[in-house]
mmCIF file of C-alpha atoms in Angstrom:
data_model
loop_
_atom_site.group_PDB
_atom_site.id
_atom_site.type_symbol
_atom_site.label_atom_id
_atom_site.label_comp_id
_atom_site.label_asym_id
_atom_site.label_seq_id
_atom_site.Cartn_x
_atom_site.Cartn_y
_atom_site.Cartn_z
ATOM 1 C CA MET A 28 -0.009 -0.040 0.126
ATOM 2 C CA THR A 29 1.155 3.416 -0.604
ATOM 3 C CA ASP A 30 3.090 5.457 2.081
ATOM 4 C CA LEU A 31 0.406 7.841 2.364
ATOM 5 C CA VAL A 32 2.001 10.174 5.229
ATOM 6 C CA THR A 33 4.775 10.712 2.394
ATOM 7 C CA GLN A 34 2.351 11.363 -0.210
ATOM 8 C CA ASP A 35 0.378 13.689 1.806
ATOM 9 C CA LYS A 36 3.803 15.733 2.662
ATOM 10 C CA TRP A 37 4.556 16.104 -0.811
ATOM 11 C CA ASP A 38 1.022 16.950 -2.162
ATOM 12 C CA LYS A 39 1.190 19.375 0.264
ATOM 13 C CA LEU A 40 4.485 20.957 -0.840
ATOM 14 C CA ALA A 41 3.549 20.775 -4.603
ATOM 15 C CA ALA A 42 1.678 23.973 -5.085
ATOM 16 C CA ASN A 43 4.464 25.686 -4.130
ATOM 17 C CA PHE A 44 7.493 23.322 -4.876
ATOM 18 C CA ASP A 45 8.830 25.736 -7.427
ATOM 19 C CA VAL A 46 9.247 28.769 -5.342
ATOM 20 C CA MET A 47 10.400 27.054 -2.488
ATOM 21 C CA ALA A 48 12.831 25.212 -4.944
ATOM 22 C CA GLY A 49 13.852 28.278 -6.298
ATOM 23 C CA ASN A 50 16.245 28.304 -9.291
ATOM 24 C CA GLY A 51 19.129 28.782 -7.790
ATOM 25 C CA ALA A 52 20.245 25.254 -7.002
ATOM 26 C CA GLU A 53 18.869 24.423 -10.589
ATOM 27 C CA LYS A 54 20.726 26.574 -12.686
ATOM 28 C CA ARG A 55 23.799 26.057 -10.873
ATOM 29 C CA TRP A 56 23.587 21.820 -11.469
ATOM 30 C CA LEU A 57 22.136 21.918 -14.687
ATOM 31 C CA PRO A 58 25.261 21.747 -16.788
ATOM 32 C CA LYS A 59 26.222 18.413 -14.514
ATOM 33 C CA LYS A 60 22.492 16.989 -14.937
ATOM 34 C CA ARG A 61 22.667 17.348 -18.505
ATOM 35 C CA GLU A 62 25.783 15.543 -18.492
ATOM 36 C CA LEU A 63 24.293 12.711 -16.656
ATOM 37 C CA PHE A 64 21.068 12.360 -17.950
ATOM 38 C CA SER A 65 23.172 12.201 -21.379
ATOM 39 C CA HIS A 66 23.723 8.680 -20.846
ATOM 40 C CA MET A 67 19.901 8.271 -21.081
ATOM 41 C CA GLN A 68 19.512 5.158 -23.323
ATOM 42 C CA GLY A 69 16.982 2.231 -23.686
ATOM 43 C CA LYS A 70 14.072 1.762 -21.734
ATOM 44 C CA VAL A 71 14.687 4.351 -18.597
ATOM 45 C CA LEU A 72 12.684 4.899 -15.639
ATOM 46 C CA PHE A 73 12.982 8.085 -13.779
ATOM 47 C CA LEU A 74 12.202 9.267 -10.129
ATOM 48 C CA ALA A 75 11.087 10.929 -8.511
ATOM 49 C CA LEU A 76 9.371 13.471 -11.286
ATOM 50 C CA GLY A 77 8.366 16.194 -8.875
ATOM 51 C CA THR A 78 6.742 19.095 -10.659
ATOM 52 C CA GLY A 79 9.422 18.240 -13.576
ATOM 53 C CA LEU A 80 12.222 20.676 -13.222
ATOM 54 C CA ASP A 81 14.450 18.198 -14.075
ATOM 55 C CA ILE A 82 13.098 17.616 -17.760
ATOM 56 C CA VAL A 83 14.883 20.637 -19.068
ATOM 57 C CA ALA A 84 18.092 18.553 -18.494
ATOM 58 C CA PHE A 85 17.012 15.359 -20.231
ATOM 59 C CA PRO A 86 18.312 14.641 -24.011
ATOM 60 C CA PRO A 87 15.758 15.127 -26.567
ATOM 61 C CA GLY A 88 14.057 11.793 -28.074
ATOM 62 C CA GLN A 89 14.057 9.679 -25.102
ATOM 63 C CA ASP A 90 11.293 6.555 -24.224
ATOM 64 C CA ILE A 91 11.232 7.899 -20.576
ATOM 65 C CA THR A 92 8.787 6.284 -17.522
ATOM 66 C CA ALA A 93 8.802 9.155 -14.677
ATOM 67 C CA ILE A 94 7.076 8.416 -11.598
ATOM 68 C CA ASP A 95 5.944 10.384 -8.209
ATOM 69 C CA ILE A 96 4.830 9.350 -5.054
ATOM 70 C CA SER A 97 2.534 12.490 -5.083
ATOM 71 C CA PRO A 98 -0.094 13.245 -7.496
ATOM 72 C CA LYS A 99 -0.262 16.965 -6.975
ATOM 73 C CA MET A 100 3.303 16.629 -7.960
ATOM 74 C CA VAL A 101 2.539 14.576 -11.420
ATOM 75 C CA GLU A 102 -0.094 17.198 -11.611
ATOM 76 C CA GLN A 103 2.126 19.876 -11.517
ATOM 77 C CA ALA A 104 4.758 18.579 -14.020
ATOM 78 C CA GLU A 105 1.879 18.184 -16.942
ATOM 79 C CA SER A 106 3.068 21.015 -18.724
ATOM 80 C CA ARG A 107 6.942 20.319 -18.876
ATOM 81 C CA VAL A 108 6.153 16.862 -19.427
ATOM 82 C CA ALA A 109 4.066 17.774 -22.455
ATOM 83 C CA ALA A 110 6.509 20.570 -23.634
ATOM 84 C CA TYR A 111 9.822 17.799 -23.743
ATOM 85 C CA ASP A 112 10.724 16.394 -27.100
ATOM 86 C CA GLY A 113 10.560 13.031 -26.452
ATOM 87 C CA THR A 114 7.711 10.702 -24.693
ATOM 88 C CA ILE A 115 7.682 10.648 -21.151
ATOM 89 C CA ASP A 116 5.098 8.668 -19.180
ATOM 90 C CA ALA A 117 4.226 10.373 -15.566
ATOM 91 C CA ARG A 118 2.889 7.811 -13.283
ATOM 92 C CA VAL A 119 1.997 8.209 -9.398
ATOM 93 C CA MET A 120 3.935 5.431 -7.925
ATOM 94 C CA ASP A 121 5.696 4.569 -4.492
ATOM 95 C CA VAL A 122 9.273 3.166 -4.932
ATOM 96 C CA HIS A 123 8.878 0.693 -2.765
ATOM 97 C CA GLU A 124 5.598 -0.660 -4.451
ATOM 98 C CA LEU A 125 6.747 -0.684 -8.178
ATOM 99 C CA ASP A 126 4.412 -1.911 -10.678
ATOM 100 C CA PHE A 127 6.548 -2.878 -13.086
ATOM 101 C CA PRO A 128 7.744 -6.712 -14.018
ATOM 102 C CA ASP A 129 11.070 -7.573 -12.636
ATOM 103 C CA GLY A 130 14.037 -6.447 -15.367
ATOM 104 C CA HIS A 131 11.558 -4.182 -17.096
ATOM 105 C CA PHE A 132 14.392 -1.313 -17.418
ATOM 106 C CA ASP A 133 17.913 -0.796 -18.658
ATOM 107 C CA GLN A 134 18.453 2.128 -16.644
ATOM 108 C CA VAL A 135 17.284 4.282 -13.462
ATOM 109 C CA PHE A 136 17.914 7.533 -12.926
ATOM 110 C CA THR A 137 17.319 9.556 -10.062
ATOM 111 C CA SER A 138 17.549 13.518 -8.868
ATOM 112 C CA CYS A 139 17.178 14.618 -5.315
ATOM 113 C CA THR A 140 15.197 11.416 -4.412
ATOM 114 C CA PHE A 141 16.717 9.281 -1.803
ATOM 115 C CA CYS A 142 17.105 11.941 0.618
ATOM 116 C CA SER A 143 13.109 11.705 0.612
ATOM 117 C CA VAL A 144 12.560 7.805 0.229
ATOM 118 C CA PRO A 145 11.214 6.630 3.560
ATOM 119 C CA ASP A 146 13.213 3.412 3.725
ATOM 120 C CA PRO A 147 16.260 3.891 1.259
ATOM 121 C CA ILE A 148 17.671 0.522 1.196
ATOM 122 C CA ALA A 149 14.007 -0.908 0.510
ATOM 123 C CA GLY A 150 13.243 1.658 -2.036
ATOM 124 C CA LEU A 151 17.147 0.816 -3.760
ATOM 125 C CA ARG A 152 16.267 -2.888 -3.877
ATOM 126 C CA SER A 153 12.651 -2.219 -5.257
ATOM 127 C CA LEU A 154 14.556 -0.386 -8.234
ATOM 128 C CA GLN A 155 17.115 -3.269 -8.483
ATOM 129 C CA ARG A 156 14.279 -5.776 -9.216
ATOM 130 C CA VAL A 157 12.648 -3.892 -12.133
ATOM 131 C CA LEU A 158 16.356 -3.455 -13.607
ATOM 132 C CA LYS A 159 17.511 -5.837 -15.957
ATOM 133 C CA PRO A 160 20.799 -7.765 -14.944
ATOM 134 C CA GLY A 161 23.673 -5.302 -15.421
ATOM 135 C CA GLY A 162 21.285 -2.773 -15.564
ATOM 136 C CA GLU A 163 22.538 0.922 -14.619
ATOM 137 C CA LEU A 164 21.526 3.317 -11.815
ATOM 138 C CA TYR A 165 22.662 6.958 -12.281
ATOM 139 C CA MET A 166 21.931 8.971 -9.188
ATOM 140 C CA PHE A 167 22.273 12.956 -8.715
ATOM 141 C CA GLU A 168 21.792 13.392 -4.732
ATOM 142 C CA HIS A 169 22.947 15.313 -2.049
ATOM 143 C CA THR A 170 23.802 13.044 0.912
ATOM 144 C CA GLY A 171 24.976 13.760 4.257
ATOM 145 C CA SER A 172 28.830 14.720 4.678
ATOM 146 C CA ARG A 173 30.961 12.248 6.661
ATOM 147 C CA VAL A 174 33.918 15.429 7.330
ATOM 148 C CA PHE A 175 33.433 16.993 10.950
ATOM 149 C CA PRO A 176 31.654 19.752 11.288
ATOM 150 C CA PHE A 177 29.625 19.388 8.341
ATOM 151 C CA ASN A 178 28.383 16.021 9.318
ATOM 152 C CA MET A 179 27.140 17.147 12.953
ATOM 153 C CA MET A 180 25.442 20.146 11.609
ATOM 154 C CA MET A 181 23.522 18.372 8.732
ATOM 155 C CA LYS A 182 22.405 15.689 11.443
ATOM 156 C CA LEU A 183 20.935 18.574 13.244
ATOM 157 C CA MET A 184 19.339 20.248 10.552
ATOM 158 C CA SER A 185 17.574 16.869 9.244
ATOM 159 C CA GLN A 186 15.672 16.960 12.918
ATOM 160 C CA LEU A 187 14.027 20.219 11.280
ATOM 161 C CA THR A 188 14.016 19.157 7.618
ATOM 162 C CA GLU A 189 12.602 15.881 7.746
ATOM 163 C CA ARG A 190 9.209 16.858 8.957
ATOM 164 C CA VAL A 191 8.636 18.770 5.876
ATOM 165 C CA GLY A 192 10.663 17.484 3.525
ATOM 166 C CA PRO A 193 14.125 16.108 2.690
ATOM 167 C CA SER A 194 16.678 14.419 4.880
ATOM 168 C CA MET A 195 19.959 16.192 5.156
ATOM 169 C CA SER A 196 22.268 13.140 6.122
ATOM 170 C CA ARG A 197 21.511 10.217 4.378
ATOM 171 C CA GLN A 198 24.473 8.027 3.847
ATOM 172 C CA THR A 199 23.241 7.207 0.140
ATOM 173 C CA VAL A 200 26.849 5.523 -1.364
ATOM 174 C CA ALA A 201 26.624 3.295 1.352
ATOM 175 C CA ASN A 202 23.086 2.645 1.196
ATOM 176 C CA VAL A 203 23.352 1.864 -2.703
ATOM 177 C CA HIS A 204 25.935 -0.456 -1.805
ATOM 178 C CA GLU A 205 24.269 -2.160 0.908
ATOM 179 C CA ALA A 206 21.144 -2.809 -1.561
ATOM 180 C CA GLY A 207 23.526 -5.143 -3.729
ATOM 181 C CA TYR A 208 24.734 -2.556 -6.437
ATOM 182 C CA GLU A 209 27.912 -2.580 -7.819
ATOM 183 C CA LEU A 210 29.166 0.571 -7.526
ATOM 184 C CA LEU A 211 31.001 2.085 -10.462
ATOM 185 C CA GLU A 212 31.914 5.634 -10.106
ATOM 186 C CA VAL A 213 31.110 8.703 -7.103
ATOM 187 C CA GLU A 214 31.532 12.056 -8.297
ATOM 188 C CA ASN A 215 31.638 14.712 -5.446
ATOM 189 C CA LEU A 216 30.255 18.082 -6.899
ATOM 190 C CA PHE A 217 30.200 19.931 -3.498
ATOM 191 C CA LEU A 218 31.973 18.948 -0.751
ATOM 192 C CA ASP A 219 31.405 15.424 -0.059
ATOM 193 C CA VAL A 220 27.618 16.387 -0.043
ATOM 194 C CA VAL A 221 26.332 16.681 -3.568
ATOM 195 C CA LYS A 222 27.095 13.776 -5.910
ATOM 196 C CA ILE A 223 26.527 11.890 -8.621
ATOM 197 C CA ILE A 224 26.355 7.730 -8.189
ATOM 198 C CA LYS A 225 27.016 5.383 -10.558
ATOM 199 C CA ALA A 226 25.805 1.808 -10.046
ATOM 200 C CA ARG A 227 24.932 -1.450 -11.987
ATOM 201 C CA VAL A 228 22.422 -4.397 -10.833
ATOM 202 C CA PRO A 229 25.440 -7.759 -10.928
ATOM 203 C CA ALA A 230 24.948 -9.171 -14.005
ATOM 204 C CA HIS A 231 24.415 -12.500 -12.354
ATOM 205 C CA HIS A 232 21.339 -11.118 -10.473
ATOM 206 C CA MET B 16 33.734 25.980 -5.543
ATOM 207 C CA ASP B 17 31.694 26.725 -9.068
ATOM 208 C CA ASN B 18 33.758 29.330 -10.842
ATOM 209 C CA ARG B 19 31.063 30.980 -12.514
ATOM 210 C CA LEU B 20 31.316 34.697 -11.712
ATOM 211 C CA TYR B 21 27.438 34.707 -11.149
ATOM 212 C CA PHE B 22 27.659 32.012 -8.331
ATOM 213 C CA VAL B 23 31.169 32.977 -6.826
ATOM 214 C CA LEU B 24 29.638 36.707 -6.086
ATOM 215 C CA GLY B 25 26.094 34.939 -5.159
ATOM 216 C CA ASP B 26 28.240 32.690 -2.579
ATOM 217 C CA LEU B 27 30.427 35.576 -1.269
ATOM 218 C CA PHE B 28 27.211 38.034 -1.248
ATOM 219 C CA SER B 29 24.802 35.817 0.770
ATOM 220 C CA ILE B 30 27.627 34.597 3.334
ATOM 221 C CA ILE B 31 28.696 38.260 4.076
ATOM 222 C CA VAL B 32 25.548 39.244 4.646
ATOM 223 C CA ILE B 33 24.212 36.262 6.764
ATOM 224 C CA GLY B 34 27.687 36.565 8.920
ATOM 225 C CA GLY B 35 27.161 40.175 9.244
ATOM 226 C CA PHE B 36 23.729 40.139 10.197
ATOM 227 C CA ILE B 37 24.264 37.372 12.716
ATOM 228 C CA GLY B 38 27.202 39.574 13.868
ATOM 229 C CA LEU B 39 25.313 42.751 14.645
ATOM 230 C CA LEU B 40 22.486 40.654 16.103
ATOM 231 C CA SER B 41 25.146 38.976 18.449
ATOM 232 C CA VAL B 42 25.800 42.566 19.610
ATOM 233 C CA ALA B 43 22.210 43.767 20.320
ATOM 234 C CA ILE B 44 21.548 40.352 22.249
ATOM 235 C CA VAL B 45 24.238 40.106 24.189
ATOM 236 C CA GLY B 46 25.227 42.326 27.204
ATOM 237 C CA THR B 47 28.567 43.439 28.115
ATOM 238 C CA ASP B 48 28.227 41.883 31.619
ATOM 239 C CA TRP B 49 27.429 38.628 30.022
ATOM 240 C CA ASN B 50 30.414 35.732 30.680
ATOM 241 C CA MET B 51 31.889 35.492 27.435
ATOM 242 C CA TRP B 52 31.351 31.536 27.356
ATOM 243 C CA VAL B 53 27.543 31.998 27.823
ATOM 244 C CA ALA B 54 27.469 34.346 25.292
ATOM 245 C CA MET B 55 29.587 32.054 22.758
ATOM 246 C CA ILE B 56 27.232 29.188 23.224
ATOM 247 C CA VAL B 57 24.280 31.056 23.188
ATOM 248 C CA MET B 58 25.134 32.984 19.978
ATOM 249 C CA MET B 59 26.293 29.795 18.589
ATOM 250 C CA VAL B 60 23.163 28.163 18.506
ATOM 251 C CA VAL B 61 21.298 31.583 17.962
ATOM 252 C CA GLY B 62 23.646 32.063 14.847
ATOM 253 C CA MET B 63 23.402 28.775 12.997
ATOM 254 C CA ALA B 64 19.125 28.529 13.782
ATOM 255 C CA LEU B 65 18.973 32.051 12.268
ATOM 256 C CA ALA B 66 21.310 31.079 9.267
ATOM 257 C CA LEU B 67 19.037 28.186 8.349
ATOM 258 C CA PRO B 68 16.045 30.535 7.435
ATOM 259 C CA ALA B 69 18.380 33.045 5.613
ATOM 260 C CA ALA B 70 19.818 30.574 3.684
ATOM 261 C CA PHE B 71 16.680 29.198 2.203
ATOM 262 C CA LEU B 72 16.159 33.012 0.778
ATOM 263 C CA PHE B 73 19.585 33.238 -0.911
ATOM 264 C CA GLY B 74 19.164 29.901 -1.741
ATOM 265 C CA TYR B 75 16.352 30.917 -3.808
ATOM 266 C CA TRP B 76 19.000 32.893 -6.476
ATOM 267 C CA PHE B 77 22.361 31.062 -5.773
ATOM 268 C CA GLY B 78 21.788 27.061 -4.781
ATOM 269 C CA ALA B 79 20.630 24.710 -2.018
ATOM 270 C CA MET B 80 23.183 22.895 -0.019
ATOM 271 C CA GLU B 81 25.724 25.161 -1.604
ATOM 272 C CA ILE B 82 24.648 28.435 0.433
ATOM 273 C CA MET B 83 22.945 26.483 3.511
ATOM 274 C CA VAL B 84 26.299 24.601 4.328
ATOM 275 C CA PRO B 85 28.211 27.774 4.379
ATOM 276 C CA ALA B 86 25.759 29.980 5.662
ATOM 277 C CA MET B 87 25.090 27.558 8.905
ATOM 278 C CA GLN B 88 28.727 27.304 9.250
ATOM 279 C CA ALA B 89 29.161 31.776 8.938
ATOM 280 C CA GLY B 90 26.217 32.335 11.187
ATOM 281 C CA MET B 91 27.732 29.362 13.703
ATOM 282 C CA TRP B 92 31.061 31.049 13.928
ATOM 283 C CA SER B 93 29.747 34.631 13.626
ATOM 284 C CA GLY B 94 27.658 34.235 16.648
ATOM 285 C CA MET B 95 30.326 32.651 18.451
ATOM 286 C CA VAL B 96 33.392 34.996 17.776
ATOM 287 C CA VAL B 97 31.569 38.274 17.865
ATOM 288 C CA GLY B 98 29.348 36.930 21.291
ATOM 289 C CA MET B 99 32.352 36.075 23.067
ATOM 290 C CA TRP B 100 34.296 39.258 21.875
ATOM 291 C CA HIS B 101 31.475 41.970 22.673
ATOM 292 C CA PRO B 102 31.698 40.947 26.899
ATOM 293 C CA MET B 103 35.365 41.274 26.419
ATOM 294 C CA SER B 104 35.274 44.501 24.891
ATOM 295 C CA ALA B 105 32.245 46.159 23.827
ATOM 296 C CA LEU B 106 31.525 46.915 19.765
ATOM 297 C CA SER B 107 29.022 48.904 18.314
ATOM 298 C CA LEU B 108 26.267 47.200 16.459
ATOM 299 C CA SER B 109 28.724 48.580 12.967
ATOM 300 C CA GLN B 110 31.619 46.906 14.123
ATOM 301 C CA GLY B 111 29.873 43.381 15.290
ATOM 302 C CA ALA B 112 28.235 43.687 11.653
ATOM 303 C CA LEU B 113 31.917 43.953 10.482
ATOM 304 C CA LEU B 114 33.415 41.310 12.254
ATOM 305 C CA GLY B 115 30.717 39.101 11.490
ATOM 306 C CA ALA B 116 31.158 39.569 7.707
ATOM 307 C CA VAL B 117 34.570 39.090 8.099
ATOM 308 C CA VAL B 118 34.137 35.893 9.779
ATOM 309 C CA GLY B 119 31.716 34.807 7.321
ATOM 310 C CA LEU B 120 34.253 35.422 4.642
ATOM 311 C CA VAL B 121 36.926 33.176 6.179
ATOM 312 C CA VAL B 122 34.280 30.467 6.767
ATOM 313 C CA LEU B 123 33.683 30.513 3.335
ATOM 314 C CA ASN B 124 37.277 30.449 1.982
ATOM 315 C CA ILE B 125 37.861 27.784 4.264
ATOM 316 C CA ILE B 126 34.970 25.851 2.897
ATOM 317 C CA TRP B 127 35.691 26.380 -0.931
ATOM 318 C CA ALA B 128 39.503 25.058 0.096
ATOM 319 C CA LEU B 129 37.813 22.073 1.588
ATOM 320 C CA ASN B 130 35.732 21.772 -1.494
ATOM 321 C CA VAL B 131 38.511 21.454 -3.577
ATOM 322 C CA ALA B 132 40.093 18.478 -1.367
ATOM 323 C CA LEU B 133 36.819 16.858 -1.423
ATOM 324 C CA ARG B 134 35.676 17.303 -4.777
ATOM 325 C CA GLY B 135 36.384 14.823 -7.647
ATOM 326 C CA THR B 136 35.751 11.695 -8.609
ATOM 327 C CA ARG B 137 36.761 7.923 -7.270
ATOM 328 C CA HIS B 138 36.177 5.120 -9.116
ATOM 329 C CA PHE B 139 35.339 1.374 -7.674
ATOM 330 C CA ALA B 140 36.832 -1.487 -8.807
ATOM 331 C CA GLY B 141 34.548 -4.407 -8.519
ATOM 332 C CA GLY B 142 32.146 -2.786 -6.758
ATOM 333 C CA ALA B 143 33.573 -2.535 -3.353
ATOM 334 C CA LEU B 144 33.345 0.448 -1.495
#
């Protein structure tokens, strides 16, 4: 069953999400996101769609399935989905309960998603199920820091931010490893906080 | 550190303003008769707490974590330094703001230097952490 608490939290933010997110982070990381999303090929799953802010960084001509737990977010994304020069099949879905067959996708892309997934390891395992053996996981994420005093500060911040939105202290690289992926590459973009993670499902999975 | 001028100036502007504001506030809140250690701890907490909403404000134009992390450090250190300094040697509001801004600038430069050390790509052979 869909996590209604999380769904409600993001539904409430949907109408003002673009204002809250501002355009600073989008503008700052657009070149890096374009570079990351340029790897899209084959059957691609993107999460979480949100209001579709990342669509501008997608390469044209792709056939993408995009999911989000919040129906209101997907509703807000409609105009950006329609404007994309390719196909985006936008669906409301909880990452913990993906309604796709095993081994359905070649690639999964995430963008600032696993700071908000309530059970990140279960969510990553769920993605692994729908990826083909050898399928690739590409993540643009902000994570907790391992460096003092940032680690302490971000744990404190998380006490507040988790009530309204994302966590600031997730150890996403370790979570990817624990979920059973083969880590390929981690690129730190800002400190050890904003990063790109590349991993794949083991070929014998 | 982002080399694009818009973000370099945005980072500098945001953190100097936040540091200056917390410095000014420290002089306004802390009395010259306060114990300097108490003043330091109180303003450390206040500085960090107030820097968070300020970071959201500046983050609208300049980024998310890239503003939030230095802003909270600048707020914390500006509060500590000005909060401790004021009971030892009374500062005016403008002196507090100036000192707070300088502390913010120092903090930002340390974070930029740390960023140079931490950023980059790690490759994993065989998927091991």
